[in-house]
Amino acid sequence: MGKHSIGYKLQELDSKGKRITKDKEGTGEVFIYALFPPDPGSTAEKNRQKKKILLKREDGSPKPMKEFKYYDSGNLKTDSSIAKSIREAVDSLAKEMGFSSEVHTMDSMTGEQKEKRRVSYAFRIFIEHYRTTPTKRTLKPRNPKSVTEIETAFMHYISIFGDHYIDDFPQHVAKDFQLKMAMIPTRPGASKKLAPRSIRKHGIALHQFFDHLSERGWISGRPVKFDLPSVRETPTPRKWKPGSQDKVTQRIVGLLEEAKSKPGKKNRRMSEADIVQNHLRSWMVNAHIGLRLSEIWSLRIENIDQKTGHVLIPAVIDMEGGLDNNKQPFKVVCHSKSGRDERSAIPEACMDFLKQDLEERDQKEGWFLARPDGSCAYKTPEALGKVFERHQKAVGIFGEAKRSHGARVTIGTEMGKQNIYFAQQQLRHKDVSTTLASYVAETPDEVREALNKVSEGFQKPKDFESRNTEKVM
């Protein structure tokens, strides 16, 4: 209701004036607490708690709720009349305490006023402000992906806690957030739930919203801060075992050879060979270069630089994608992780494949994964991810590593053996700590081999034994 709002709440108390717990409801008497702004600098203000004062009779004793239900004549009041009597009593107490009673309790507001006190209304105002203001650190426009992440986080929040009033946060919301978020699937219908890192990311995004509410006076006192999973609780990176990726490559190549020998079917926009060829293209740039699904999906032929041997990932791709399977137009939108143009090197083995593929197509521009009519072959990155999943399941390696990120972990691990900074550059991480924490798997055999080389320089017990024997003789 705002920083200076006044309201009331009903509370059941026992004969000693203590609050009745839920399991004992109905055994006490209902009384009314008037709610006032907390004293400046008090603990209640820091915790966004109202100052509660029990409504009393003229003789100073607590006035139960039932005394507001009847007229002096003994007739029962209507619900609206009961609410009016309570508000008048709260307003009278407010004036005695020096508060303005201009803002009444929620039930006295119009429908439009109530809607403006909902957290969804506040979020709409916040997200518009967030979208149209630059970042404090760089004073540059915000990455649209950051806006989308906050919107997604709020969507999850609403699905859990509902569209409550901004001065009426659910009890224990700070503790319950991560527990309830852990039950949300990664996508509709999926059995896999949100990972701790995703929950943490959503929580931090929402903290920006709640901080904004507190700074602008929408809520009083300390903004909501969720209990979030520890940043140390990161899943161990899983890379592909030697030969696993080759199994998929071998399978796709075999399917492509079969498809090329089959006659094409009439009235189909893509032949089977065209479809499998796109599978091979996407798998090669993932396995050899470590491109993310969205980057492969949105890759343009003109962004493959054969002269320098690099792939360009533009800061923004926002283009018409052509027609989908239902011949409906769609867009391809992809933003780089950093918000600026990025580059990844292409190894020789992959470059040989790409050169041959591009020569056969004889195209200078267009979608890397394309239909014969020029449309992007997939409507979403997830559709491409399903392709990887099917092939991995077919050769029995699904789950050994993440279906697309497993390639990035494998590249990061193998390059990290030579130089961790090479791995950081290829994976395009801003900080090398990201590469070390999430993209480099443990390599116990290599560690032991390196330790053996160090150990070779130390003298062994038998060396000393031979010298001691000589001294005795």
Short mmCIF file of C-alpha atoms in Angstrom, two decimals:
data_model
loop_
_atom_site.label_atom_id
_atom_site.label_comp_id
_atom_site.label_asym_id
_atom_site.label_seq_id
_atom_site.Cartn_x
_atom_site.Cartn_y
_atom_site.Cartn_z
CA MET A 1 0.00 0.00 0.00
CA GLY A 2 2.97 2.30 -0.01
CA LYS A 3 5.45 3.74 2.39
CA HIS A 4 2.92 5.75 4.46
CA SER A 5 -0.14 3.48 4.24
CA ILE A 6 -2.44 2.63 7.13
CA GLY A 7 -4.46 -0.56 7.37
CA TYR A 8 -5.65 -3.26 9.72
CA LYS A 9 -5.62 -7.03 10.17
CA LEU A 10 -7.74 -9.53 12.07
CA GLN A 11 -5.98 -11.73 14.62
CA GLU A 12 -7.29 -14.49 16.84
CA LEU A 13 -5.90 -14.29 20.39
CA ASP A 14 -6.21 -16.51 23.45
CA SER A 15 -7.30 -15.40 26.94
CA LYS A 16 -3.76 -14.22 27.69
CA GLY A 17 -3.57 -12.06 24.56
CA LYS A 18 -1.25 -14.43 22.67
CA ARG A 19 -1.69 -15.28 19.00
CA ILE A 20 -3.58 -18.49 18.24
CA THR A 21 -1.68 -20.87 15.97
CA LYS A 22 -3.35 -22.42 12.90
CA ASP A 23 -3.80 -25.82 14.53
CA LYS A 24 -5.84 -24.18 17.36
CA GLU A 25 -7.95 -21.77 15.30
CA GLY A 26 -11.48 -21.25 16.65
CA THR A 27 -10.50 -21.58 20.31
CA GLY A 28 -9.86 -17.88 20.92
CA GLU A 29 -11.36 -14.45 20.26
CA VAL A 30 -10.82 -12.36 17.10
CA PHE A 31 -9.43 -8.86 17.64
CA ILE A 32 -8.29 -6.10 15.28
CA TYR A 33 -4.78 -4.67 14.93
CA ALA A 34 -4.40 -1.27 13.31
CA LEU A 35 -1.29 -1.19 11.10
CA PHE A 36 0.84 1.96 10.98
CA PRO A 37 4.19 2.90 9.42
CA PRO A 38 7.09 1.72 11.63
CA ASP A 39 9.18 4.14 13.66
CA PRO A 40 12.09 5.59 11.61
CA GLY A 41 15.29 3.63 12.11
CA SER A 42 13.56 0.81 13.95
CA THR A 43 14.12 -2.89 13.27
CA ALA A 44 10.53 -3.07 12.04
CA GLU A 45 11.28 -0.49 9.35
CA LYS A 46 14.36 -2.39 8.17
CA ASN A 47 12.30 -5.58 7.91
CA ARG A 48 9.34 -3.81 6.24
CA GLN A 49 7.04 -4.63 9.16
CA LYS A 50 4.09 -2.49 10.19
CA LYS A 51 3.63 -1.09 13.66
CA LYS A 52 0.66 -3.00 15.19
CA ILE A 53 -1.70 -1.42 17.74
CA LEU A 54 -4.70 -3.29 19.13
CA LEU A 55 -8.04 -1.46 18.81
CA LYS A 56 -9.50 -0.84 22.27
CA ARG A 57 -12.71 0.19 23.99
CA GLU A 58 -13.07 3.55 25.69
CA ASP A 59 -12.08 1.94 29.01
CA GLY A 60 -8.76 0.80 27.47
CA SER A 61 -9.58 -2.90 27.23
CA PRO A 62 -9.15 -4.74 23.88
CA LYS A 63 -12.23 -4.46 21.63
CA PRO A 64 -13.14 -7.79 19.99
CA MET A 65 -14.22 -8.05 16.37
CA LYS A 66 -17.74 -9.15 17.32
CA GLU A 67 -18.48 -5.71 18.80
CA PHE A 68 -18.11 -4.18 15.32
CA LYS A 69 -20.72 -6.56 13.90
CA TYR A 70 -23.80 -5.09 15.60
CA TYR A 71 -25.59 -1.75 15.76
CA ASP A 72 -26.42 -0.27 19.16
CA SER A 73 -29.91 -1.58 18.59
CA GLY A 74 -28.54 -5.12 18.45
CA ASN A 75 -29.20 -5.64 14.74
CA LEU A 76 -26.50 -7.35 12.67
CA LYS A 77 -24.58 -5.09 10.25
CA THR A 78 -23.81 -5.89 6.63
CA ASP A 79 -20.23 -6.77 5.68
CA SER A 80 -19.66 -3.35 4.11
CA SER A 81 -20.97 -1.62 7.25
CA ILE A 82 -18.68 -3.73 9.44
CA ALA A 83 -15.68 -2.78 7.28
CA LYS A 84 -16.71 0.89 7.45
CA SER A 85 -16.93 0.78 11.26
CA ILE A 86 -13.47 -0.75 11.50
CA ARG A 87 -11.99 1.83 9.12
CA GLU A 88 -13.52 4.66 11.13
CA ALA A 89 -11.98 3.25 14.32
CA VAL A 90 -8.58 2.89 12.61
CA ASP A 91 -8.80 6.44 11.21
CA SER A 92 -9.70 7.83 14.63
CA LEU A 93 -6.67 6.11 16.16
CA ALA A 94 -4.48 7.35 13.29
CA LYS A 95 -5.46 10.95 13.96
CA GLU A 96 -4.70 10.54 17.67
CA MET A 97 -1.22 9.30 16.72
CA GLY A 98 -0.64 12.12 14.26
CA PHE A 99 -0.93 10.08 11.06
CA SER A 100 -2.82 11.16 7.96
CA SER A 101 -5.68 8.82 7.12
CA GLU A 102 -5.78 9.69 3.42
CA VAL A 103 -4.73 6.18 2.44
CA HIS A 104 -7.11 3.54 3.76
CA THR A 105 -6.94 -0.20 3.93
CA MET A 106 -7.07 -2.18 0.71
CA ASP A 107 -10.77 -3.00 0.88
CA SER A 108 -11.69 0.70 0.61
CA MET A 109 -9.86 1.13 -2.70
CA THR A 110 -11.49 1.00 -6.11
CA GLY A 111 -10.77 -1.92 -8.41
CA GLU A 112 -8.37 0.20 -10.47
CA GLN A 113 -6.51 1.37 -7.36
CA LYS A 114 -6.16 -2.20 -6.15
CA GLU A 115 -4.71 -3.34 -9.47
CA LYS A 116 -2.06 -0.62 -9.24
CA ARG A 117 -0.98 -2.08 -5.90
CA ARG A 118 -0.31 -5.51 -7.39
CA VAL A 119 3.24 -6.69 -7.91
CA SER A 120 2.58 -7.26 -11.65
CA TYR A 121 1.68 -3.60 -12.13
CA ALA A 122 4.84 -2.51 -10.33
CA PHE A 123 6.87 -4.91 -12.47
CA ARG A 124 5.49 -3.45 -15.72
CA ILE A 125 6.62 0.00 -14.64
CA PHE A 126 10.02 -1.33 -13.50
CA ILE A 127 10.77 -3.35 -16.65
CA GLU A 128 9.96 -0.38 -18.89
CA HIS A 129 12.34 1.75 -16.83
CA TYR A 130 14.98 -1.01 -16.92
CA ARG A 131 14.64 -1.48 -20.69
CA THR A 132 14.99 2.23 -21.49
CA THR A 133 17.88 3.15 -19.16
CA PRO A 134 21.58 2.32 -19.67
CA THR A 135 23.68 0.24 -17.31
CA LYS A 136 25.38 2.11 -14.47
CA ARG A 137 28.77 0.54 -15.10
CA THR A 138 29.16 1.28 -18.83
CA LEU A 139 26.34 3.78 -19.50
CA LYS A 140 25.54 1.71 -22.60
CA PRO A 141 22.09 0.39 -23.61
CA ARG A 142 21.12 -2.84 -21.88
CA ASN A 143 21.38 -6.15 -23.67
CA PRO A 144 17.82 -7.25 -24.61
CA LYS A 145 18.76 -10.67 -23.27
CA SER A 146 19.11 -9.18 -19.76
CA VAL A 147 15.58 -7.80 -20.03
CA THR A 148 14.28 -11.19 -21.15
CA GLU A 149 16.02 -12.92 -18.23
CA ILE A 150 14.33 -10.64 -15.68
CA GLU A 151 10.95 -11.15 -17.39
CA THR A 152 11.43 -14.93 -17.25
CA ALA A 153 12.40 -14.76 -13.57
CA PHE A 154 9.28 -12.73 -12.77
CA MET A 155 7.10 -15.15 -14.74
CA HIS A 156 8.37 -17.98 -12.50
CA TYR A 157 7.83 -15.85 -9.37
CA ILE A 158 4.19 -15.12 -10.29
CA SER A 159 3.55 -18.79 -11.07
CA ILE A 160 4.70 -19.70 -7.54
CA PHE A 161 3.51 -16.85 -5.30
CA GLY A 162 0.71 -15.29 -7.36
CA ASP A 163 0.02 -11.65 -8.18
CA HIS A 164 -0.04 -10.37 -4.59
CA TYR A 165 -0.13 -6.78 -3.40
CA ILE A 166 3.27 -5.13 -3.12
CA ASP A 167 2.89 -4.55 0.62
CA ASP A 168 1.74 -8.10 1.25
CA PHE A 169 4.58 -10.44 0.35
CA PRO A 170 3.84 -14.10 1.13
CA GLN A 171 5.12 -15.33 4.47
CA HIS A 172 8.55 -17.01 4.27
CA VAL A 173 8.93 -15.95 0.61
CA ALA A 174 12.69 -15.46 1.11
CA LYS A 175 13.17 -19.04 2.30
CA ASP A 176 10.60 -20.71 0.05
CA PHE A 177 11.78 -19.20 -3.25
CA GLN A 178 14.67 -21.56 -4.02
CA LEU A 179 12.77 -24.61 -2.75
CA LYS A 180 9.76 -23.98 -4.97
CA MET A 181 11.87 -22.92 -7.95
CA ALA A 182 13.64 -26.28 -7.75
CA MET A 183 10.33 -27.94 -8.70
CA ILE A 184 9.88 -25.96 -11.94
CA PRO A 185 10.73 -27.87 -15.17
CA THR A 186 13.36 -26.45 -17.50
CA ARG A 187 10.68 -26.26 -20.18
CA PRO A 188 6.98 -27.19 -20.35
CA GLY A 189 6.49 -30.95 -20.14
CA ALA A 190 10.13 -31.71 -19.32
CA SER A 191 11.04 -33.97 -16.39
CA LYS A 192 14.28 -32.11 -15.76
CA LYS A 193 14.02 -29.31 -13.17
CA LEU A 194 15.79 -25.96 -12.94
CA ALA A 195 19.43 -26.27 -11.92
CA PRO A 196 20.79 -24.45 -8.83
CA ARG A 197 22.73 -22.05 -11.06
CA SER A 198 19.54 -21.14 -12.96
CA ILE A 199 17.65 -20.60 -9.70
CA ARG A 200 20.43 -18.35 -8.47
CA LYS A 201 20.39 -16.37 -11.74
CA HIS A 202 16.61 -15.85 -11.52
CA GLY A 203 16.84 -14.82 -7.86
CA ILE A 204 19.52 -12.21 -8.56
CA ALA A 205 17.42 -10.84 -11.44
CA LEU A 206 14.41 -10.43 -9.12
CA HIS A 207 16.58 -8.72 -6.50
CA GLN A 208 17.04 -5.87 -8.99
CA PHE A 209 13.27 -5.48 -9.16
CA PHE A 210 12.78 -5.53 -5.38
CA ASP A 211 15.66 -3.08 -4.85
CA HIS A 212 13.94 -0.75 -7.31
CA LEU A 213 10.67 -0.99 -5.35
CA SER A 214 12.45 -0.11 -2.13
CA GLU A 215 14.46 2.76 -3.65
CA ARG A 216 11.34 4.31 -5.21
CA GLY A 217 9.25 4.02 -2.04
CA TRP A 218 6.84 1.35 -3.30
CA ILE A 219 7.72 -0.76 -0.28
CA SER A 220 9.17 0.40 3.03
CA GLY A 221 12.28 -0.91 4.70
CA ARG A 222 14.66 -3.59 3.52
CA PRO A 223 13.92 -5.11 0.07
CA VAL A 224 13.22 -8.82 -0.23
CA LYS A 225 16.38 -10.96 -0.47
CA PHE A 226 15.97 -14.63 -1.32
CA ASP A 227 17.98 -17.48 0.13
CA LEU A 228 19.80 -18.71 -2.99
CA PRO A 229 21.89 -21.77 -3.85
CA SER A 230 25.58 -21.32 -3.18
CA VAL A 231 27.71 -20.39 -6.17
CA ARG A 232 30.02 -23.21 -5.08
CA GLU A 233 27.32 -25.81 -5.69
CA THR A 234 28.21 -26.12 -9.36
CA PRO A 235 27.70 -29.47 -11.11
CA THR A 236 30.93 -31.20 -12.09
CA PRO A 237 31.62 -30.54 -15.79
CA ARG A 238 31.16 -33.65 -17.96
CA LYS A 239 33.10 -34.05 -21.16
CA TRP A 240 32.66 -36.62 -23.89
CA LYS A 241 34.72 -39.78 -23.57
CA PRO A 242 37.31 -40.43 -26.30
CA GLY A 243 35.54 -41.73 -29.39
CA SER A 244 31.99 -40.83 -28.27
CA GLN A 245 31.61 -37.86 -30.61
CA ASP A 246 33.08 -39.90 -33.47
CA LYS A 247 30.24 -42.40 -33.04
CA VAL A 248 27.70 -39.68 -33.75
CA THR A 249 29.71 -38.38 -36.71
CA GLN A 250 29.97 -41.89 -38.13
CA ARG A 251 26.22 -42.44 -37.72
CA ILE A 252 25.27 -39.18 -39.46
CA VAL A 253 27.70 -39.80 -42.34
CA GLY A 254 26.22 -43.29 -42.79
CA LEU A 255 22.67 -41.92 -42.81
CA LEU A 256 23.70 -39.27 -45.34
CA GLU A 257 25.14 -41.86 -47.71
CA GLU A 258 21.91 -43.87 -47.48
CA ALA A 259 19.76 -40.78 -48.03
CA LYS A 260 21.68 -39.74 -51.14
CA SER A 261 21.01 -43.14 -52.72
CA LYS A 262 17.25 -42.85 -52.16
CA PRO A 263 14.93 -41.17 -54.68
CA GLY A 264 13.38 -37.92 -53.49
CA LYS A 265 9.74 -37.74 -52.46
CA LYS A 266 7.29 -35.49 -54.25
CA ASN A 267 5.82 -32.37 -52.64
CA ARG A 268 8.46 -32.22 -49.93
CA ARG A 269 10.32 -28.98 -49.26
CA MET A 270 13.45 -30.87 -48.20
CA SER A 271 14.86 -34.19 -49.30
CA GLU A 272 16.06 -36.64 -46.67
CA ALA A 273 19.62 -35.96 -47.81
CA ASP A 274 19.15 -32.20 -47.25
CA ILE A 275 17.87 -32.85 -43.74
CA VAL A 276 20.73 -35.17 -42.75
CA GLN A 277 23.29 -32.83 -44.34
CA ASN A 278 22.12 -30.10 -41.93
CA HIS A 279 22.53 -32.58 -39.07
CA LEU A 280 26.15 -33.13 -40.10
CA ARG A 281 26.85 -29.41 -40.51
CA SER A 282 25.51 -28.55 -37.07
CA TRP A 283 27.25 -31.47 -35.36
CA MET A 284 30.63 -30.58 -36.90
CA VAL A 285 30.65 -26.93 -35.80
CA ASN A 286 29.48 -27.94 -32.33
CA ALA A 287 32.02 -30.74 -31.84
CA HIS A 288 35.01 -28.98 -33.43
CA ILE A 289 34.41 -25.28 -32.66
CA GLY A 290 32.22 -25.43 -29.55
CA LEU A 291 29.44 -23.17 -30.80
CA ARG A 292 26.30 -23.02 -28.69
CA LEU A 293 22.97 -24.25 -30.07
CA SER A 294 21.61 -20.74 -30.62
CA GLU A 295 24.85 -19.72 -32.35
CA ILE A 296 24.69 -22.70 -34.73
CA TRP A 297 20.99 -22.09 -35.39
CA SER A 298 21.57 -18.42 -36.29
CA LEU A 299 24.90 -18.91 -38.12
CA ARG A 300 25.18 -17.18 -41.48
CA ILE A 301 27.44 -18.35 -44.31
CA GLU A 302 28.92 -14.86 -44.65
CA ASN A 303 30.08 -15.07 -41.01
CA ILE A 304 32.36 -18.02 -41.76
CA ASP A 305 35.72 -16.42 -42.59
CA GLN A 306 37.71 -18.98 -44.58
CA LYS A 307 40.70 -16.64 -44.96
CA THR A 308 41.37 -16.14 -41.26
CA GLY A 309 39.85 -19.44 -40.15
CA HIS A 310 37.31 -17.95 -37.74
CA VAL A 311 33.56 -17.90 -37.17
CA LEU A 312 32.00 -14.53 -36.36
CA ILE A 313 29.21 -14.45 -33.76
CA PRO A 314 27.59 -11.00 -34.17
CA ALA A 315 26.38 -9.07 -31.17
CA VAL A 316 22.85 -9.31 -32.59
CA ILE A 317 21.18 -11.42 -35.25
CA ASP A 318 17.60 -10.27 -35.85
CA MET A 319 16.37 -11.39 -39.26
CA GLU A 320 13.48 -13.00 -41.04
CA GLY A 321 14.02 -16.75 -40.90
CA GLY A 322 11.77 -17.64 -43.82
CA LEU A 323 8.95 -20.20 -43.55
CA ASP A 324 8.62 -22.99 -40.98
CA ASN A 325 7.22 -26.51 -41.50
CA ASN A 326 3.71 -25.09 -41.58
CA LYS A 327 4.80 -22.46 -44.12
CA GLN A 328 4.40 -19.72 -41.51
CA PRO A 329 6.97 -16.88 -41.35
CA PHE A 330 9.28 -16.73 -38.32
CA LYS A 331 12.26 -14.71 -37.13
CA VAL A 332 15.74 -15.71 -36.09
CA VAL A 333 16.89 -13.64 -33.12
CA CYS A 334 20.14 -14.34 -31.28
CA HIS A 335 22.34 -12.19 -29.06
CA SER A 336 25.93 -12.99 -28.23
CA LYS A 337 26.67 -13.71 -24.57
CA SER A 338 28.85 -10.62 -24.20
CA GLY A 339 26.57 -8.29 -26.15
CA ARG A 340 29.33 -7.58 -28.68
CA ASP A 341 30.82 -9.29 -31.74
CA GLU A 342 32.76 -12.46 -30.89
CA ARG A 343 35.04 -14.85 -32.80
CA SER A 344 35.96 -18.51 -32.47
CA ALA A 345 38.77 -20.27 -34.32
CA ILE A 346 38.01 -23.08 -36.79
CA PRO A 347 40.38 -26.09 -36.58
CA GLU A 348 41.79 -27.52 -39.82
CA ALA A 349 39.68 -30.71 -39.75
CA CYS A 350 36.48 -28.70 -39.55
CA MET A 351 37.70 -26.10 -42.03
CA ASP A 352 38.27 -28.80 -44.66
CA PHE A 353 34.69 -29.99 -44.16
CA LEU A 354 33.28 -26.43 -44.33
CA LYS A 355 35.23 -25.52 -47.48
CA GLN A 356 33.96 -28.58 -49.31
CA ASP A 357 30.40 -28.01 -48.07
CA LEU A 358 30.37 -24.35 -49.10
CA GLU A 359 31.90 -25.12 -52.51
CA GLU A 360 29.16 -27.65 -53.20
CA ARG A 361 26.50 -25.12 -52.23
CA ASP A 362 28.18 -22.29 -54.15
CA GLN A 363 26.68 -19.64 -51.88
CA LYS A 364 28.27 -16.51 -50.47
CA GLU A 365 25.52 -15.69 -47.98
CA GLY A 366 22.45 -17.17 -46.34
CA TRP A 367 21.70 -19.49 -43.43
CA PHE A 368 24.35 -22.10 -42.67
CA LEU A 369 21.55 -24.52 -41.82
CA ALA A 370 19.15 -23.86 -44.68
CA ARG A 371 16.26 -25.32 -46.62
CA PRO A 372 16.45 -25.36 -50.43
CA ASP A 373 14.15 -22.30 -50.53
CA GLY A 374 16.61 -20.32 -48.38
CA SER A 375 14.64 -20.50 -45.12
CA CYS A 376 16.45 -21.31 -41.87
CA ALA A 377 16.16 -25.09 -41.40
CA TYR A 378 14.94 -24.85 -37.79
CA LYS A 379 12.39 -22.58 -36.17
CA THR A 380 14.10 -22.67 -32.74
CA PRO A 381 17.46 -23.73 -31.26
CA GLU A 382 15.59 -26.34 -29.20
CA ALA A 383 14.52 -28.12 -32.40
CA LEU A 384 18.21 -28.45 -33.27
CA GLY A 385 18.96 -29.71 -29.77
CA LYS A 386 16.42 -32.50 -30.28
CA VAL A 387 18.39 -33.57 -33.37
CA PHE A 388 21.57 -33.96 -31.29
CA GLU A 389 19.61 -35.85 -28.66
CA ARG A 390 18.21 -38.38 -31.14
CA HIS A 391 21.61 -39.21 -32.61
CA GLN A 392 23.25 -39.51 -29.17
CA LYS A 393 20.53 -41.87 -27.99
CA ALA A 394 20.90 -43.95 -31.15
CA VAL A 395 24.61 -44.61 -30.50
CA GLY A 396 24.21 -45.02 -26.73
CA ILE A 397 26.07 -41.96 -25.44
CA PHE A 398 23.16 -39.73 -24.39
CA GLY A 399 23.67 -38.45 -20.83
CA GLU A 400 27.43 -39.01 -20.87
CA ALA A 401 27.75 -35.24 -21.28
CA LYS A 402 25.30 -32.43 -22.01
CA ARG A 403 23.95 -32.83 -25.52
CA SER A 404 25.49 -29.61 -26.92
CA HIS A 405 27.50 -28.10 -24.06
CA GLY A 406 29.40 -31.36 -23.72
CA ALA A 407 31.42 -30.31 -26.77
CA ARG A 408 32.36 -27.03 -25.10
CA VAL A 409 33.48 -28.87 -21.95
CA THR A 410 35.50 -31.31 -24.04
CA ILE A 411 37.21 -28.50 -25.96
CA GLY A 412 37.81 -26.53 -22.76
CA THR A 413 39.33 -29.56 -21.02
CA GLU A 414 41.62 -30.59 -23.87
CA MET A 415 42.79 -27.05 -24.66
CA GLY A 416 43.15 -26.32 -20.95
CA LYS A 417 45.79 -29.05 -20.72
CA GLN A 418 47.95 -26.95 -23.01
CA ASN A 419 46.96 -23.45 -21.88
CA ILE A 420 43.83 -22.47 -19.99
CA TYR A 421 43.87 -19.04 -21.63
CA PHE A 422 43.61 -20.66 -25.08
CA ALA A 423 40.50 -22.46 -23.87
CA GLN A 424 39.08 -19.20 -22.48
CA GLN A 425 39.54 -17.48 -25.85
CA GLN A 426 38.03 -20.31 -27.88
CA LEU A 427 34.98 -20.56 -25.61
CA ARG A 428 34.75 -16.74 -25.49
CA HIS A 429 34.52 -16.40 -21.72
CA LYS A 430 34.95 -12.97 -20.19
CA ASP A 431 36.75 -14.38 -17.16
CA VAL A 432 39.04 -17.40 -17.04
CA SER A 433 37.39 -18.42 -13.76
CA THR A 434 34.26 -19.32 -15.77
CA THR A 435 36.34 -21.63 -17.95
CA LEU A 436 37.92 -23.28 -14.93
CA ALA A 437 34.72 -23.66 -12.91
CA SER A 438 32.26 -24.90 -15.50
CA TYR A 439 34.04 -25.95 -18.66
CA VAL A 440 37.09 -27.93 -17.61
CA ALA A 441 36.52 -31.49 -16.42
CA GLU A 442 38.87 -33.29 -14.02
CA THR A 443 41.80 -35.03 -15.69
CA PRO A 444 43.27 -37.39 -13.07
CA ASP A 445 45.46 -39.33 -15.53
CA GLU A 446 47.10 -36.16 -16.84
CA VAL A 447 47.58 -34.86 -13.29
CA ARG A 448 49.32 -38.10 -12.30
CA GLU A 449 51.53 -38.00 -15.39
CA ALA A 450 52.55 -34.41 -14.65
CA LEU A 451 53.21 -35.33 -11.01
CA ASN A 452 55.41 -38.23 -12.12
CA LYS A 453 57.59 -35.81 -14.09
CA VAL A 454 58.00 -33.63 -11.01
CA SER A 455 58.70 -36.65 -8.84
CA GLU A 456 61.46 -37.87 -11.16
CA GLY A 457 63.66 -35.06 -9.90
CA PHE A 458 63.52 -36.30 -6.31
CA GLN A 459 65.98 -38.85 -4.89
CA LYS A 460 64.54 -42.22 -3.88
CA PRO A 461 65.09 -44.18 -0.66
CA LYS A 462 67.20 -46.76 -2.50
CA ASP A 463 69.61 -43.98 -3.51
CA PHE A 464 70.26 -43.27 0.15
CA GLU A 465 70.39 -46.97 1.04
CA SER A 466 73.25 -47.59 -1.40
CA ARG A 467 75.21 -44.67 0.03
CA ASN A 468 74.70 -45.89 3.62
CA THR A 469 75.91 -49.35 2.61
CA GLU A 470 79.12 -47.88 1.20
CA LYS A 471 79.77 -45.98 4.44
CA VAL A 472 79.35 -49.14 6.55
CA MET A 473 81.79 -51.05 4.38
#
